[in-house]
Short mmCIF file of C-alpha atoms in Angstrom, two decimals:
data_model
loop_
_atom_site.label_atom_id
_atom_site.label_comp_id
_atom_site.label_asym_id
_atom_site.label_seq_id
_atom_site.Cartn_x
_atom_site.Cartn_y
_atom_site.Cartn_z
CA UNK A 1 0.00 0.00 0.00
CA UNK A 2 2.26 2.67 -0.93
CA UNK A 3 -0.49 5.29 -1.17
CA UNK A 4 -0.89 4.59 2.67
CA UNK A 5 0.83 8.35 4.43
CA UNK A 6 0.21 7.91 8.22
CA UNK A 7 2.87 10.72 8.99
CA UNK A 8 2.05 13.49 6.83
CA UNK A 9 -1.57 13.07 6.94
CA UNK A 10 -0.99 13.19 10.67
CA UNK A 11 1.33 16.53 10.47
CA UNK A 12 -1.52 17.72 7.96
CA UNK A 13 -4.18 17.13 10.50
CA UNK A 14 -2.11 18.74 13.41
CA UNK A 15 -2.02 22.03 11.16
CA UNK A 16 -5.84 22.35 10.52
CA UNK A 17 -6.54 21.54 14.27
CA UNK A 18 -4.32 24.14 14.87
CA UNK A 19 -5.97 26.16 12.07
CA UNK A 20 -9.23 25.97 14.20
CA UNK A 21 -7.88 26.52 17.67
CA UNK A 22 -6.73 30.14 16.91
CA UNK A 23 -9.80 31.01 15.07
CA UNK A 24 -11.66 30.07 18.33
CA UNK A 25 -9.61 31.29 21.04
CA UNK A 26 -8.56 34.18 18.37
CA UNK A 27 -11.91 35.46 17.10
CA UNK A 28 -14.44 32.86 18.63
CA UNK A 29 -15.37 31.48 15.18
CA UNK A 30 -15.72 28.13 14.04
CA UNK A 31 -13.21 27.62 10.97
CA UNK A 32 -16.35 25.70 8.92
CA UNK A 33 -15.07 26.34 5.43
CA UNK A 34 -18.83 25.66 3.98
CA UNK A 35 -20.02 28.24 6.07
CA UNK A 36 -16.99 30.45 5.82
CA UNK A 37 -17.65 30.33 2.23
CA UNK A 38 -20.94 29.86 1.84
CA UNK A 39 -21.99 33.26 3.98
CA UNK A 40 -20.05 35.28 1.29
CA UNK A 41 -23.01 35.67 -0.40
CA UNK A 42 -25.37 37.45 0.17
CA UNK A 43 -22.67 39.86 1.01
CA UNK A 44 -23.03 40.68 4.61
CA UNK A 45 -21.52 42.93 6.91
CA UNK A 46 -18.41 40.19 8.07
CA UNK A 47 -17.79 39.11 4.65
CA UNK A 48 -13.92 40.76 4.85
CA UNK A 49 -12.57 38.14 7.81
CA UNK A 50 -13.87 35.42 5.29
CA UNK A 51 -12.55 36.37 2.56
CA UNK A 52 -9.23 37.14 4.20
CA UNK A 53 -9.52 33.73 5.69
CA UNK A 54 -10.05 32.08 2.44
CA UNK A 55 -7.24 33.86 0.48
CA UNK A 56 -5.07 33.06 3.09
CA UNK A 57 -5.86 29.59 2.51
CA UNK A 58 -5.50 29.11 -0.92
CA UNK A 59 -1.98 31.00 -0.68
CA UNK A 60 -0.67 29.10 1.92
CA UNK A 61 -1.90 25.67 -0.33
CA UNK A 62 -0.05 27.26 -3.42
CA UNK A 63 3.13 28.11 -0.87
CA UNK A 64 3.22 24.78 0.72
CA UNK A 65 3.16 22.60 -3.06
CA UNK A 66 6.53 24.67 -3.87
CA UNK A 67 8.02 25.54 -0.56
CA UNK A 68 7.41 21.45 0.42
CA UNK A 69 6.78 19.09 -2.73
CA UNK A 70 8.08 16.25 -0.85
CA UNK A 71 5.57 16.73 1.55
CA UNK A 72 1.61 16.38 0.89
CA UNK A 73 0.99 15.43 -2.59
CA UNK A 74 4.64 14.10 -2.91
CA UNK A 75 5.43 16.20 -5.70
CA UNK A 76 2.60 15.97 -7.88
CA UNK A 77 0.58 18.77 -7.71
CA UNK A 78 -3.30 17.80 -7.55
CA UNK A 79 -4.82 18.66 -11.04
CA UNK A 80 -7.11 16.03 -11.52
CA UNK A 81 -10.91 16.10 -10.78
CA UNK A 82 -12.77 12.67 -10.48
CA UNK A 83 -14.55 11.92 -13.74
CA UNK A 84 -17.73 9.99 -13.95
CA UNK A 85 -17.58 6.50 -13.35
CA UNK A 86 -16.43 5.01 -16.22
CA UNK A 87 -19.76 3.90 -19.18
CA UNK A 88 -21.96 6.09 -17.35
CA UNK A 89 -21.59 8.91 -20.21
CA UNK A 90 -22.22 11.73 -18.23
CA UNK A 91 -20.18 14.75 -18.95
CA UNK A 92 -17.36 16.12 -16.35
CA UNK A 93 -18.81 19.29 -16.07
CA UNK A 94 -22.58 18.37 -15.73
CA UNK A 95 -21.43 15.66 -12.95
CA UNK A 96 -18.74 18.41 -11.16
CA UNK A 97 -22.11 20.38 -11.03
CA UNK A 98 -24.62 18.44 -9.72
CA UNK A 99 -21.96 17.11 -7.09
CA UNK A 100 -21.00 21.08 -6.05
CA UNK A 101 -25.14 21.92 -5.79
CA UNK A 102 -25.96 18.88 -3.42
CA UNK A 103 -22.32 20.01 -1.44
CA UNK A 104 -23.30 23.59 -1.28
CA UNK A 105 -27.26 22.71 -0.81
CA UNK A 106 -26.25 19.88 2.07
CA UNK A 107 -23.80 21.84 3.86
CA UNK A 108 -25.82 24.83 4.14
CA UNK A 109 -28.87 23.44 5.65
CA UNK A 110 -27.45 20.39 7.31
CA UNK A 111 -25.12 23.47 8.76
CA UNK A 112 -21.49 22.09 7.86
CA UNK A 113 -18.91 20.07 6.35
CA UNK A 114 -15.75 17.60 7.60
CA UNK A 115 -14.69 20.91 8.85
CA UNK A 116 -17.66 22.30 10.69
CA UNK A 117 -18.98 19.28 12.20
CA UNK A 118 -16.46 16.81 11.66
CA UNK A 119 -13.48 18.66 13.63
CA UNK A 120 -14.55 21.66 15.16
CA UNK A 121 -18.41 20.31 16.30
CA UNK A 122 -16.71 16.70 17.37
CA UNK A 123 -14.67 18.92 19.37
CA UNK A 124 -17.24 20.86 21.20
CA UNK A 125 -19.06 17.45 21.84
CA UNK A 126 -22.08 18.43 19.68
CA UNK A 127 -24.91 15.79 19.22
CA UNK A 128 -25.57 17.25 16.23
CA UNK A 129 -22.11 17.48 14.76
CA UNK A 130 -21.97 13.41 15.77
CA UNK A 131 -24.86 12.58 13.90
CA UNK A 132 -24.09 14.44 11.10
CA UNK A 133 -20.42 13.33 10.54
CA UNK A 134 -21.76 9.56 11.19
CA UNK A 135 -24.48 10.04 8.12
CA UNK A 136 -22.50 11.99 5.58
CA UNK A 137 -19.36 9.75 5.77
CA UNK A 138 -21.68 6.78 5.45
CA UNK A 139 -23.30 7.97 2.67
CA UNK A 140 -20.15 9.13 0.94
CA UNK A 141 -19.03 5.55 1.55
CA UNK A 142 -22.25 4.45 0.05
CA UNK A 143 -21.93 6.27 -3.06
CA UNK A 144 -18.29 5.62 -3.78
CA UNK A 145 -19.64 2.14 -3.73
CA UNK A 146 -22.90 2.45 -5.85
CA UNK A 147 -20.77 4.55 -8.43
CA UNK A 148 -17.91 2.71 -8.59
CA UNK A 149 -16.23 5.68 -9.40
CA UNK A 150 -12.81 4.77 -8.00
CA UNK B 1 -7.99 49.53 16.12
CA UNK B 2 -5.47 47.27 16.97
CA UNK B 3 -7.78 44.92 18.03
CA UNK B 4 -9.33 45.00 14.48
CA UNK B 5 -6.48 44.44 13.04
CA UNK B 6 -5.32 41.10 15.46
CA UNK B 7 -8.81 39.98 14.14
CA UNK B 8 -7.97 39.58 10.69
CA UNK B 9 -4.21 38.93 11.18
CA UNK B 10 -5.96 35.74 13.38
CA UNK B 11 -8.44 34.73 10.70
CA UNK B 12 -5.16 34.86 8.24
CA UNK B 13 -2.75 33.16 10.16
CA UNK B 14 -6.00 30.52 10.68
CA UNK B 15 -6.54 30.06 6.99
CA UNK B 16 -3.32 29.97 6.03
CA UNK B 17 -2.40 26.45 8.49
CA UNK B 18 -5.70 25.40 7.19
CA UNK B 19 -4.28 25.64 3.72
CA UNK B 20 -1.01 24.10 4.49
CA UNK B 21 -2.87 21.80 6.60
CA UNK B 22 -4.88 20.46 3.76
CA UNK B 23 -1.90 20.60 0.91
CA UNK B 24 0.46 18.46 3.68
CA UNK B 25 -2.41 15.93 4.45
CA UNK B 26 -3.09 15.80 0.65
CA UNK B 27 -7.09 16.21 1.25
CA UNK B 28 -6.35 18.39 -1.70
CA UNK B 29 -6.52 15.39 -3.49
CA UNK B 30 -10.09 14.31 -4.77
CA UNK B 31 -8.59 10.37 -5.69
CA UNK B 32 -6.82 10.10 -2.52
CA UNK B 33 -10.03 11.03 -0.64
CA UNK B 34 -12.27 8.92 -2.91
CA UNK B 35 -9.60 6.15 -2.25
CA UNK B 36 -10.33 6.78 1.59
CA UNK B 37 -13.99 6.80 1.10
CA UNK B 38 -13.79 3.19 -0.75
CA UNK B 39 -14.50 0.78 1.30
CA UNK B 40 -14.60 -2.00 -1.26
CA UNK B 41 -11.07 -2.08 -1.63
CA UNK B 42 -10.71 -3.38 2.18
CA UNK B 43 -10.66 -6.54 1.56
CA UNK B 44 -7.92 -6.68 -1.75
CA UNK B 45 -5.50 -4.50 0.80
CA UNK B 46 -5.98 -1.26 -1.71
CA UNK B 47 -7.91 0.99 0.65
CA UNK B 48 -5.88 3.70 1.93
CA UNK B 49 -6.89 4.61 5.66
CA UNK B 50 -4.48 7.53 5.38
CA UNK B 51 -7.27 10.93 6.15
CA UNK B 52 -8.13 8.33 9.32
CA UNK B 53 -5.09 9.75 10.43
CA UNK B 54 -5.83 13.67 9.45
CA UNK B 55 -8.83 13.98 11.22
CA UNK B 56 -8.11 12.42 14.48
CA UNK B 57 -5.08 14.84 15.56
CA UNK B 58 -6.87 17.63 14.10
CA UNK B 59 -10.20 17.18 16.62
CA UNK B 60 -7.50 16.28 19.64
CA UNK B 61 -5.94 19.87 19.23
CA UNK B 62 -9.31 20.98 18.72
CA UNK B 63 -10.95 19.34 21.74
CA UNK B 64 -7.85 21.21 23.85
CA UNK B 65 -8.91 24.67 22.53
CA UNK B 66 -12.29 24.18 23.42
CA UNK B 67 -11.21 23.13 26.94
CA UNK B 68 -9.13 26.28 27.03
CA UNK B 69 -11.98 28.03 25.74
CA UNK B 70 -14.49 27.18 28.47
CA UNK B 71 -12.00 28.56 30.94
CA UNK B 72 -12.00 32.58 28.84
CA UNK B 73 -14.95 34.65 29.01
CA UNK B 74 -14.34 35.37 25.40
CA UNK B 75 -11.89 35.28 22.54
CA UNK B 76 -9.02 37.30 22.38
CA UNK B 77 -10.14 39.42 19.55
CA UNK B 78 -13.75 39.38 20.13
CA UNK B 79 -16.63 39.90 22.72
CA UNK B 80 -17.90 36.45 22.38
CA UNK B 81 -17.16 32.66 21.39
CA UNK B 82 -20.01 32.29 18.26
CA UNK B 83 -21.18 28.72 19.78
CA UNK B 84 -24.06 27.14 17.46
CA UNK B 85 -27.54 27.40 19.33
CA UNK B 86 -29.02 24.74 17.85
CA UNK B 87 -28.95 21.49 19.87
CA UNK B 88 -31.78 19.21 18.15
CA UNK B 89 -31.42 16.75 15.59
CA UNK B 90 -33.90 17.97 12.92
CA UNK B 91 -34.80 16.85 9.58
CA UNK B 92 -32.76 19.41 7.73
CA UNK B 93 -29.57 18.54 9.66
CA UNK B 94 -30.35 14.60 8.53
CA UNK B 95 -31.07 15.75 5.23
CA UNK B 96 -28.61 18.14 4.77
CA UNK B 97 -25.99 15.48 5.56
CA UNK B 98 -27.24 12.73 2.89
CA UNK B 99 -27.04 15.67 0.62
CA UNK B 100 -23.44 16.53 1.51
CA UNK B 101 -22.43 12.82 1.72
CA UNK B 102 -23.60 12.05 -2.09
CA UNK B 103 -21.81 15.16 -3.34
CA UNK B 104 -19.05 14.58 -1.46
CA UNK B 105 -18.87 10.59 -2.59
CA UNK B 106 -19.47 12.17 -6.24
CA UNK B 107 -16.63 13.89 -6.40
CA UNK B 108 -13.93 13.33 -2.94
CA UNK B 109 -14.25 17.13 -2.57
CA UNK B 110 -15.53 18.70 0.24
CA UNK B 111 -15.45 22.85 0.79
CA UNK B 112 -12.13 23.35 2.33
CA UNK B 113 -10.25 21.38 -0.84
CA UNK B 114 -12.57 22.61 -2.87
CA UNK B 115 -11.05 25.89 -2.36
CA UNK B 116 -7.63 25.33 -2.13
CA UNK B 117 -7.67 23.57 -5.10
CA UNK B 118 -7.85 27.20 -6.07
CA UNK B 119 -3.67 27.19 -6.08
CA UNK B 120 -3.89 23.95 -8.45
CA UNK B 121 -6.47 24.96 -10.83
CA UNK B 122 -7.85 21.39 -11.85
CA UNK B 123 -10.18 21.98 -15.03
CA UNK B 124 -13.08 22.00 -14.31
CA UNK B 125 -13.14 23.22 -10.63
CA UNK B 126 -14.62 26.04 -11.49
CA UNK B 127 -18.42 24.56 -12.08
CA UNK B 128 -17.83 22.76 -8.78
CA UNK B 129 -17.04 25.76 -7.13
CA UNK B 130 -20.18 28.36 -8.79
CA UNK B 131 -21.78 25.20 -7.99
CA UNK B 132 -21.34 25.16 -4.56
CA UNK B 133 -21.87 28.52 -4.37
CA UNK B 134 -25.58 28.83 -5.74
CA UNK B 135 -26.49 25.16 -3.60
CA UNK B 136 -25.63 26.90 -0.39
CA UNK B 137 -27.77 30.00 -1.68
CA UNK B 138 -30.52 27.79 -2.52
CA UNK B 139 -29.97 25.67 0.73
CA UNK B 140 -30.33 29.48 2.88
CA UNK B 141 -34.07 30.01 0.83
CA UNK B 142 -34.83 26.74 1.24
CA UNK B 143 -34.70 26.61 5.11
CA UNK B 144 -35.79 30.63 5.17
CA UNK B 145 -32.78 32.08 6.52
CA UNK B 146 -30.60 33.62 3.10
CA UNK B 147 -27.72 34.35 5.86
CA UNK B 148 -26.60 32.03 8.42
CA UNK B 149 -27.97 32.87 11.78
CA UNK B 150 -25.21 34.07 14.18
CA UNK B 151 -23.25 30.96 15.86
CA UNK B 152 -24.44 28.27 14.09
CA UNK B 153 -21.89 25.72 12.95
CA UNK B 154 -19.62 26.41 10.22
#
């Protein structure tokens, strides 16, 4: 298995636990990305700490690929999407969308992602952030499975 | 002032070890989270149990800053910790969740790599993204509130 990275996914994890510890004891905020993100529009009144937040993210992602290749993705920068499961002719783009809608729909009502409810609300003990985590990574599971698309 | 300004050099400094966070652990990668998410491969030896091992440390230094948390009146930079309200499992939370957990299964992104993926520029990552973007404005009419209500997760 030589896909298996205990260490750096490990290091990786440390960071964005860290991440979410100083946006809590910082600015009391839970570092949610879907709701980070998804409260950019419509535009409200602290829209500029999210979109600080956000560009600080996606720099640091960029910074970290060429300051540490031999860390993370080993070298290879990630630049591939998953494509439909294979005879299903669906096209990339219609497939990238529906998957975005029901990830933008789901997180928003359900309110949060891995991030959300699967660190920070695991963290705080929430029931809610429990039962959530348990259903979406079982149904994830479930339609990796039902696709095939791995 | 100053205080203003430690708020957004905070939600930087928080964003940016997310980023690095996410690039190190390689959730960045849609097939290496898919190839987490496959079960099936268990029993040929091919599944790779490697996120497993980026979500646990992340909720143990999480779980400390709560602790420390409880102990504060408030943040550093703010007058209050934004703690989510809500406390009952309702049906939009369930359904909310199966929604999530088919995109997510769709596609092995979830929000945070969906953004950073920003730095990568995958084709295609942009109708994910717009995607995203208009489901979570639906998702706000949908359950009648367009903006989040103050404190609730994520």
């Amino acid at each position: 298995m030589e896909s298996f990275t205990p260490l750096t996914a490990a290091l990786g994890g440390t960071l964005i636990g860290l991440a979410s510890a100083v946006l809590w004891l910082g600015n009391g905020r839970i570092a949610g990305i879907s709701g980070i993100f998804g409260q950019l529009l419509p535009a409200g009144r602290s829209v500029l700490w999210r979109l600080v937040f956000l560009a600080a993210l996606v720099a640091a992602a960029w910074a970290s690929a060429r300051l540490f290749p031999q860390l993370g993705a080993g070298g290879v920068e990630p630049s591939v999407l998953a494509a439909p499961p294979a005879g299903w002719s669906i096209p990339m783009p219609l497939w990238l969308i529906v998957a975005g809608l029901l990830t933008g729909i789901g997180t928003r009502i359900g309110n949060g992602c891995t991030s959300g409810h699967g660190v920070c609300g695991i963290a705080r003990l929430s029931t809610r952030s429990f039962v959530a985590v348990a259903i979406f990574f079982s149904v994830a599971i479930l339609t990796v499975t039902l696709t095939g698309i791995v | 002032m100053i205080a203003r300004m430690s708020y957004f050099v905070t939600a930087a400094l928080s964003g940016a070890l997310f980023g690095a966070g996410l690039y190190v652990s390689q959730m960045v990668d849609p097939l290496k989270v898919l190839r987490f998410l496959d079960f099936t491969a268990i029993p040929s030896g091919g599944w790779d149990p490697s996120l497993a091992f980026v979500i646990v440390p992340a909720i143990l230094v999480m779980f400390i800053a709560v602790r420390i948390g409880r102990h504060r009146q408030a943040p550093l930079f703010d007058t209050r910790f934004h703690e989510p309200d809500k406390t009952r499992i309702d049906r939009p939370l369930v359904i909310g969740a199966v929604l999530f957990g088919i995109g997510w299964g769709m596609s092995g992104i979830c929000p945070g790599p969906a953004i950073s993926l920003l730095a990568f520029q995958p084709d295609g990552l942009f109708y994910f993204l717009l995607a995203m973007l208009a489901g979570s404005l639906i998702g706000g009419f949908l359950t009648g509130s367009p903006r989040l209500e103050k404190g609730q997760a994520a």
